Amino acid sequence: MWSCARISSAVFTTAACSSPSPRAPHLSLASATARVRSGTLRPEAAHHLFDQLLHQATPIPERSLNGFLSVLARAPSSAACRDGPALAVALFNRVSRADGPQVLSPTLCTYSILMDCCTRAHHPELTLAFFGQLLKTGLGVDTIIISNLLKGLCEAKRTDEALDILLHRMPELGYVPDVFSYCILLKSLCNDGKSGQADELLRMMAERKVVCSPDVVAYTTVIDALFKQGNVNKACDLFNEMVQQGISPNLMTYNSVVDALCKARAMDKAEAVLRQMVDKGVQPDNWTYNNLIYGYSSWGQWKEAVRVFKEMTSRGILPDVVTLNSLMASLCKHGKIKDARDVFDSMAMKGQKPDIFSYKIMLNGYATKGCLVDMADLFNLMLGDSITPDIHIFNVLIKAYANCGMLDRATIIFNEMREQGVEPNVVTYLTAIAALCRIGKMDNAEEKFNQMIDQGVIPSIATYRCLVQGFCIHGGLTKAKELVLEMMTKVGKMEKALKVFDAMVSAGIQPNVVVYGTLVNGYCKVGRIDEGLSLFREILHEGMKPSTILYNIILHGLFQAERTVAAMEMFHEMAESGISVDTDTYRIVLSGLFKNSCSDKAILLFKELRAMNVKIDIKTLTIMIAGMFQTRRAEEAKDLFASISRSGLLPSVVTYSVMMTNLIKEGLVEEADDMFSSMENAGCEANSRLLNRVVRELLEKNEIVRAGTYLSKIDERNFSLEHSTTMLLIDLFSSKGTCREHIRFLPAKYHFLGGANLY
């Protein structure tokens, strides 16, 4: 039996392929434009229309054609047509290749639409090609054409060229860039992670160094990017600057600020911004409240989440499904299943239909509380709503039944899932294997494990560990040893800690925090942070209290993996759990923030530590000095170094190394020499690493004479040249154009680097 949709499709296709009587071109294009807007125009129907238009005697009107192409270029993807911009280009090409009086020459407006089409279709090379074709026509260009060119260049990741056109070529050609043109560049720079460059361009606009001033869109673009890249303080400063310039923030601006503050756990400040926007006459929307509800829910403050929800509805703002899902998730997380179900049941009254995430949240809530009857009823309701369960839904059901010892029911669900074409994943198999191991059905567990392998699902470490524990408990030591060997083959050169851990488990010895920490450290060192985190959560599940050292290991691993948000959440969790935060912790966090381009957060944390009179050691100060130089704060770095003696501390050789190499990078070579003298006068001995680094930096700056001086110091101390230093010397003096007489300033033993025949 055919569905209504298929019947409709068949009728439409028949109608499209028929040959209606000719209509005036502008009426045909107007009808096609309306179908584009409604999402019902298919490519074959569009081509059929143009077949008719190109064979009629009446010329195709330019205005109607441009209007049709413009709407098609901006049409969202639909079941009828997935790529409107590509179709628009194809239709234009047909028109441009046709002959006869009915075909008009494309105008400047046509080319502008086509260039926009190509950029939207992610074919910037065609954008540039159409621009080249336009130049050959002699039609000239205007600001709109150049704006489309800028978008094309930015899409092609040629932002530097776009910036040159904006700042130099447009004024030279007599075209005044408008704020829209600047916003194109600002958005591109922000999307490429270059918020600093975007901030500089915005500042040029604000300081009237260019022809146009920034508007709220320009400010909001940069503010949002700074927030997303972790520069919260800088973003807030820019927000305040915008207000001082007399530019009122719009809804998008406020939402960006609220979102960032919620993610930074600054819920009180987020609420203050909400009050400010209401006072300024800017009405909050779903996104505003969704951010607040999600923020409170994420930090376990479900009562506050409910309060915000009530405030939202009292303002007449209807919650969307995202709002309701966030609220339900928070309530379920805190065991308020009945309240969560009330929210779920209220969706229809609020004009919303539960989606698969809504059902997943509630099913998981029932499963966690062991309410299997309610869970089954809700699952049937989901099927009645024509929502097809995915692997995550099935995993919730299987785990719920397995945890309650109802393996027969779990097996039925497992088999039904496969019959419906949903293939089990590693979580599904682990759930089934764990349940079988718990009741000692090791033959069935092994059978399920083999089935997992046959299906091409790669077992996780947790899967192996579950089986090994099961065999050890239920008398299968030989099989346990075989699995350990297989697991070691799978994970490769994992540290010996894994073998020790499994050997302890096999012997029935419960590993302690130190043993877990050793294994977590091993995972982090080889870059397998997710498995390290999984093991860390297992410690909490076992009722053990993680140590400061263990938290430090995880923090370092997260920062190394560039997962800054997760690292900061772990840092806050550590403090809130009452775990002692030591100087190593602060060093890891400060260093990690600088490493991941969150310098503002690092500096703010450092200031907070000083305000709290936390003991700061020389290693921490060295990290801060390096970070200051890294973020182009040379004067602040020098001031911080000068404060070391006032703090009763002494610089280490690493501190001096950081200072000297960065002073050289800044072109302050004489200050670097003075720093070395100060180090020697203070009785701090230069090591091989410092001297090699100084030599390399001096060679990079072409300071050959000074490099020779430090090379002599390496010889005097019987240190060796590091490989990178040697290669730099070879590259420097073998490169074309290098003054070979400079080699005479090096110690004699290094003359061979410039070749045999030197003089």
PDB file of N, CA, C and O in Angstrom, residues 397-399 401-402 405-419 432 435-436 441 444 448 451:
ATOM      1  N   LEU A 397      17.531  -0.267  27.826  1.00  0.00           N
ATOM      2  CA  LEU A 397      16.613  -1.357  28.169  1.00  0.00           C
ATOM      3  C   LEU A 397      17.373  -2.621  28.576  1.00  0.00           C
ATOM      4  O   LEU A 397      17.061  -3.260  29.592  1.00  0.00           O
ATOM      5  N   ILE A 398      18.359  -2.983  27.777  1.00  0.00           N
ATOM      6  CA  ILE A 398      19.119  -4.210  28.049  1.00  0.00           C
ATOM      7  C   ILE A 398      19.818  -4.116  29.399  1.00  0.00           C
ATOM      8  O   ILE A 398      19.794  -5.062  30.200  1.00  0.00           O
ATOM      9  N   LYS A 399      20.433  -2.972  29.670  1.00  0.00           N
ATOM     10  CA  LYS A 399      21.143  -2.802  30.940  1.00  0.00           C
ATOM     11  C   LYS A 399      20.179  -2.850  32.124  1.00  0.00           C
ATOM     12  O   LYS A 399      20.481  -3.434  33.169  1.00  0.00           O
ATOM     13  N   TYR A 401      17.248  -4.427  32.393  1.00  0.00           N
ATOM     14  CA  TYR A 401      16.814  -5.800  32.666  1.00  0.00           C
ATOM     15  C   TYR A 401      17.961  -6.661  33.179  1.00  0.00           C
ATOM     16  O   TYR A 401      17.788  -7.480  34.094  1.00  0.00           O
ATOM     17  N   ALA A 402      19.143  -6.478  32.611  1.00  0.00           N
ATOM     18  CA  ALA A 402      20.294  -7.276  33.035  1.00  0.00           C
ATOM     19  C   ALA A 402      20.666  -6.982  34.484  1.00  0.00           C
ATOM     20  O   ALA A 402      20.968  -7.891  35.261  1.00  0.00           O
ATOM     21  N   GLY A 405      18.638  -8.800  36.952  1.00  0.00           N
ATOM     22  CA  GLY A 405      18.688 -10.251  36.872  1.00  0.00           C
ATOM     23  C   GLY A 405      17.713 -10.866  35.887  1.00  0.00           C
ATOM     24  O   GLY A 405      17.551 -12.096  35.853  1.00  0.00           O
ATOM     25  N   MET A 406      17.060 -10.043  35.082  1.00  0.00           N
ATOM     26  CA  MET A 406      16.078 -10.552  34.114  1.00  0.00           C
ATOM     27  C   MET A 406      16.773 -10.774  32.765  1.00  0.00           C
ATOM     28  O   MET A 406      16.508 -10.090  31.774  1.00  0.00           O
ATOM     29  N   LEU A 407      17.674 -11.773  32.742  1.00  0.00           N
ATOM     30  CA  LEU A 407      18.492 -11.994  31.551  1.00  0.00           C
ATOM     31  C   LEU A 407      17.663 -12.467  30.369  1.00  0.00           C
ATOM     32  O   LEU A 407      18.004 -12.170  29.212  1.00  0.00           O
ATOM     33  N   ASP A 408      16.610 -13.228  30.640  1.00  0.00           N
ATOM     34  CA  ASP A 408      15.771 -13.694  29.530  1.00  0.00           C
ATOM     35  C   ASP A 408      15.153 -12.513  28.799  1.00  0.00           C
ATOM     36  O   ASP A 408      15.142 -12.477  27.554  1.00  0.00           O
ATOM     37  N   ARG A 409      14.652 -11.542  29.579  1.00  0.00           N
ATOM     38  CA  ARG A 409      14.050 -10.358  28.964  1.00  0.00           C
ATOM     39  C   ARG A 409      15.109  -9.529  28.240  1.00  0.00           C
ATOM     40  O   ARG A 409      14.860  -9.013  27.147  1.00  0.00           O
ATOM     41  N   ALA A 410      16.286  -9.407  28.848  1.00  0.00           N
ATOM     42  CA  ALA A 410      17.383  -8.662  28.210  1.00  0.00           C
ATOM     43  C   ALA A 410      17.779  -9.317  26.889  1.00  0.00           C
ATOM     44  O   ALA A 410      18.046  -8.631  25.887  1.00  0.00           O
ATOM     45  N   THR A 411      17.766 -10.671  26.858  1.00  0.00           N
ATOM     46  CA  THR A 411      18.131 -11.402  25.636  1.00  0.00           C
ATOM     47  C   THR A 411      17.088 -11.186  24.550  1.00  0.00           C
ATOM     48  O   THR A 411      17.421 -11.031  23.367  1.00  0.00           O
ATOM     49  N   ILE A 412      15.809 -11.148  24.951  1.00  0.00           N
ATOM     50  CA  ILE A 412      14.740 -10.903  23.972  1.00  0.00           C
ATOM     51  C   ILE A 412      14.920  -9.530  23.322  1.00  0.00           C
ATOM     52  O   ILE A 412      14.814  -9.384  22.095  1.00  0.00           O
ATOM     53  N   ILE A 413      15.193  -8.525  24.161  1.00  0.00           N
ATOM     54  CA  ILE A 413      15.418  -7.167  23.631  1.00  0.00           C
ATOM     55  C   ILE A 413      16.629  -7.156  22.695  1.00  0.00           C
ATOM     56  O   ILE A 413      16.604  -6.533  21.621  1.00  0.00           O
ATOM     57  N   PHE A 414      17.692  -7.847  23.101  1.00  0.00           N
ATOM     58  CA  PHE A 414      18.917  -7.917  22.294  1.00  0.00           C
ATOM     59  C   PHE A 414      18.601  -8.485  20.908  1.00  0.00           C
ATOM     60  O   PHE A 414      19.032  -7.951  19.876  1.00  0.00           O
ATOM     61  N   ASN A 415      17.835  -9.567  20.879  1.00  0.00           N
ATOM     62  CA  ASN A 415      17.508 -10.220  19.601  1.00  0.00           C
ATOM     63  C   ASN A 415      16.559  -9.367  18.772  1.00  0.00           C
ATOM     64  O   ASN A 415      16.705  -9.273  17.540  1.00  0.00           O
ATOM     65  N   GLU A 416      15.570  -8.736  19.426  1.00  0.00           N
ATOM     66  CA  GLU A 416      14.646  -7.851  18.710  1.00  0.00           C
ATOM     67  C   GLU A 416      15.391  -6.686  18.066  1.00  0.00           C
ATOM     68  O   GLU A 416      15.073  -6.259  16.950  1.00  0.00           O
ATOM     69  N   MET A 417      16.364  -6.176  18.792  1.00  0.00           N
ATOM     70  CA  MET A 417      17.160  -5.063  18.284  1.00  0.00           C
ATOM     71  C   MET A 417      17.840  -5.448  16.968  1.00  0.00           C
ATOM     72  O   MET A 417      17.795  -4.697  15.981  1.00  0.00           O
ATOM     73  N   ARG A 418      18.446  -6.621  16.949  1.00  0.00           N
ATOM     74  CA  ARG A 418      19.153  -7.067  15.739  1.00  0.00           C
ATOM     75  C   ARG A 418      18.182  -7.330  14.599  1.00  0.00           C
ATOM     76  O   ARG A 418      18.500  -7.063  13.424  1.00  0.00           O
ATOM     77  N   GLU A 419      16.997  -7.867  14.937  1.00  0.00           N
ATOM     78  CA  GLU A 419      15.992  -8.124  13.903  1.00  0.00           C
ATOM     79  C   GLU A 419      15.531  -6.833  13.240  1.00  0.00           C
ATOM     80  O   GLU A 419      15.158  -6.829  12.068  1.00  0.00           O
ATOM     81  N   ALA A 432      25.785  -7.137  28.328  1.00  0.00           N
ATOM     82  CA  ALA A 432      25.369  -8.545  28.338  1.00  0.00           C
ATOM     83  C   ALA A 432      26.430  -9.436  28.985  1.00  0.00           C
ATOM     84  O   ALA A 432      26.112 -10.314  29.807  1.00  0.00           O
ATOM     85  N   ALA A 435      26.559  -8.992  32.799  1.00  0.00           N
ATOM     86  CA  ALA A 435      25.434  -9.644  33.476  1.00  0.00           C
ATOM     87  C   ALA A 435      25.650 -11.154  33.573  1.00  0.00           C
ATOM     88  O   ALA A 435      25.382 -11.768  34.612  1.00  0.00           O
ATOM     89  N   LEU A 436      26.146 -11.754  32.508  1.00  0.00           N
ATOM     90  CA  LEU A 436      26.399 -13.200  32.503  1.00  0.00           C
ATOM     91  C   LEU A 436      27.528 -13.566  33.466  1.00  0.00           C
ATOM     92  O   LEU A 436      27.462 -14.589  34.161  1.00  0.00           O
ATOM     93  N   LYS A 441      27.662 -17.489  34.503  1.00  0.00           N
ATOM     94  CA  LYS A 441      27.446 -18.183  33.229  1.00  0.00           C
ATOM     95  C   LYS A 441      28.583 -17.828  32.270  1.00  0.00           C
ATOM     96  O   LYS A 441      28.390 -17.117  31.272  1.00  0.00           O
ATOM     97  N   ASN A 444      28.342 -18.803  28.485  1.00  0.00           N
ATOM     98  CA  ASN A 444      27.506 -17.870  27.717  1.00  0.00           C
ATOM     99  C   ASN A 444      28.205 -16.534  27.515  1.00  0.00           C
ATOM    100  O   ASN A 444      28.087 -15.915  26.451  1.00  0.00           O
ATOM    101  N   LYS A 448      29.117 -14.855  23.960  1.00  0.00           N
ATOM    102  CA  LYS A 448      28.747 -13.490  23.583  1.00  0.00           C
ATOM    103  C   LYS A 448      29.990 -12.691  23.157  1.00  0.00           C
ATOM    104  O   LYS A 448      29.935 -11.884  22.215  1.00  0.00           O
ATOM    105  N   GLN A 451      30.906 -13.758  19.713  1.00  0.00           N
ATOM    106  CA  GLN A 451      29.949 -13.167  18.777  1.00  0.00           C
ATOM    107  C   GLN A 451      30.320 -11.709  18.491  1.00  0.00           C
ATOM    108  O   GLN A 451      30.226 -11.241  17.352  1.00  0.00           O
TER     109      GLN A 451
END
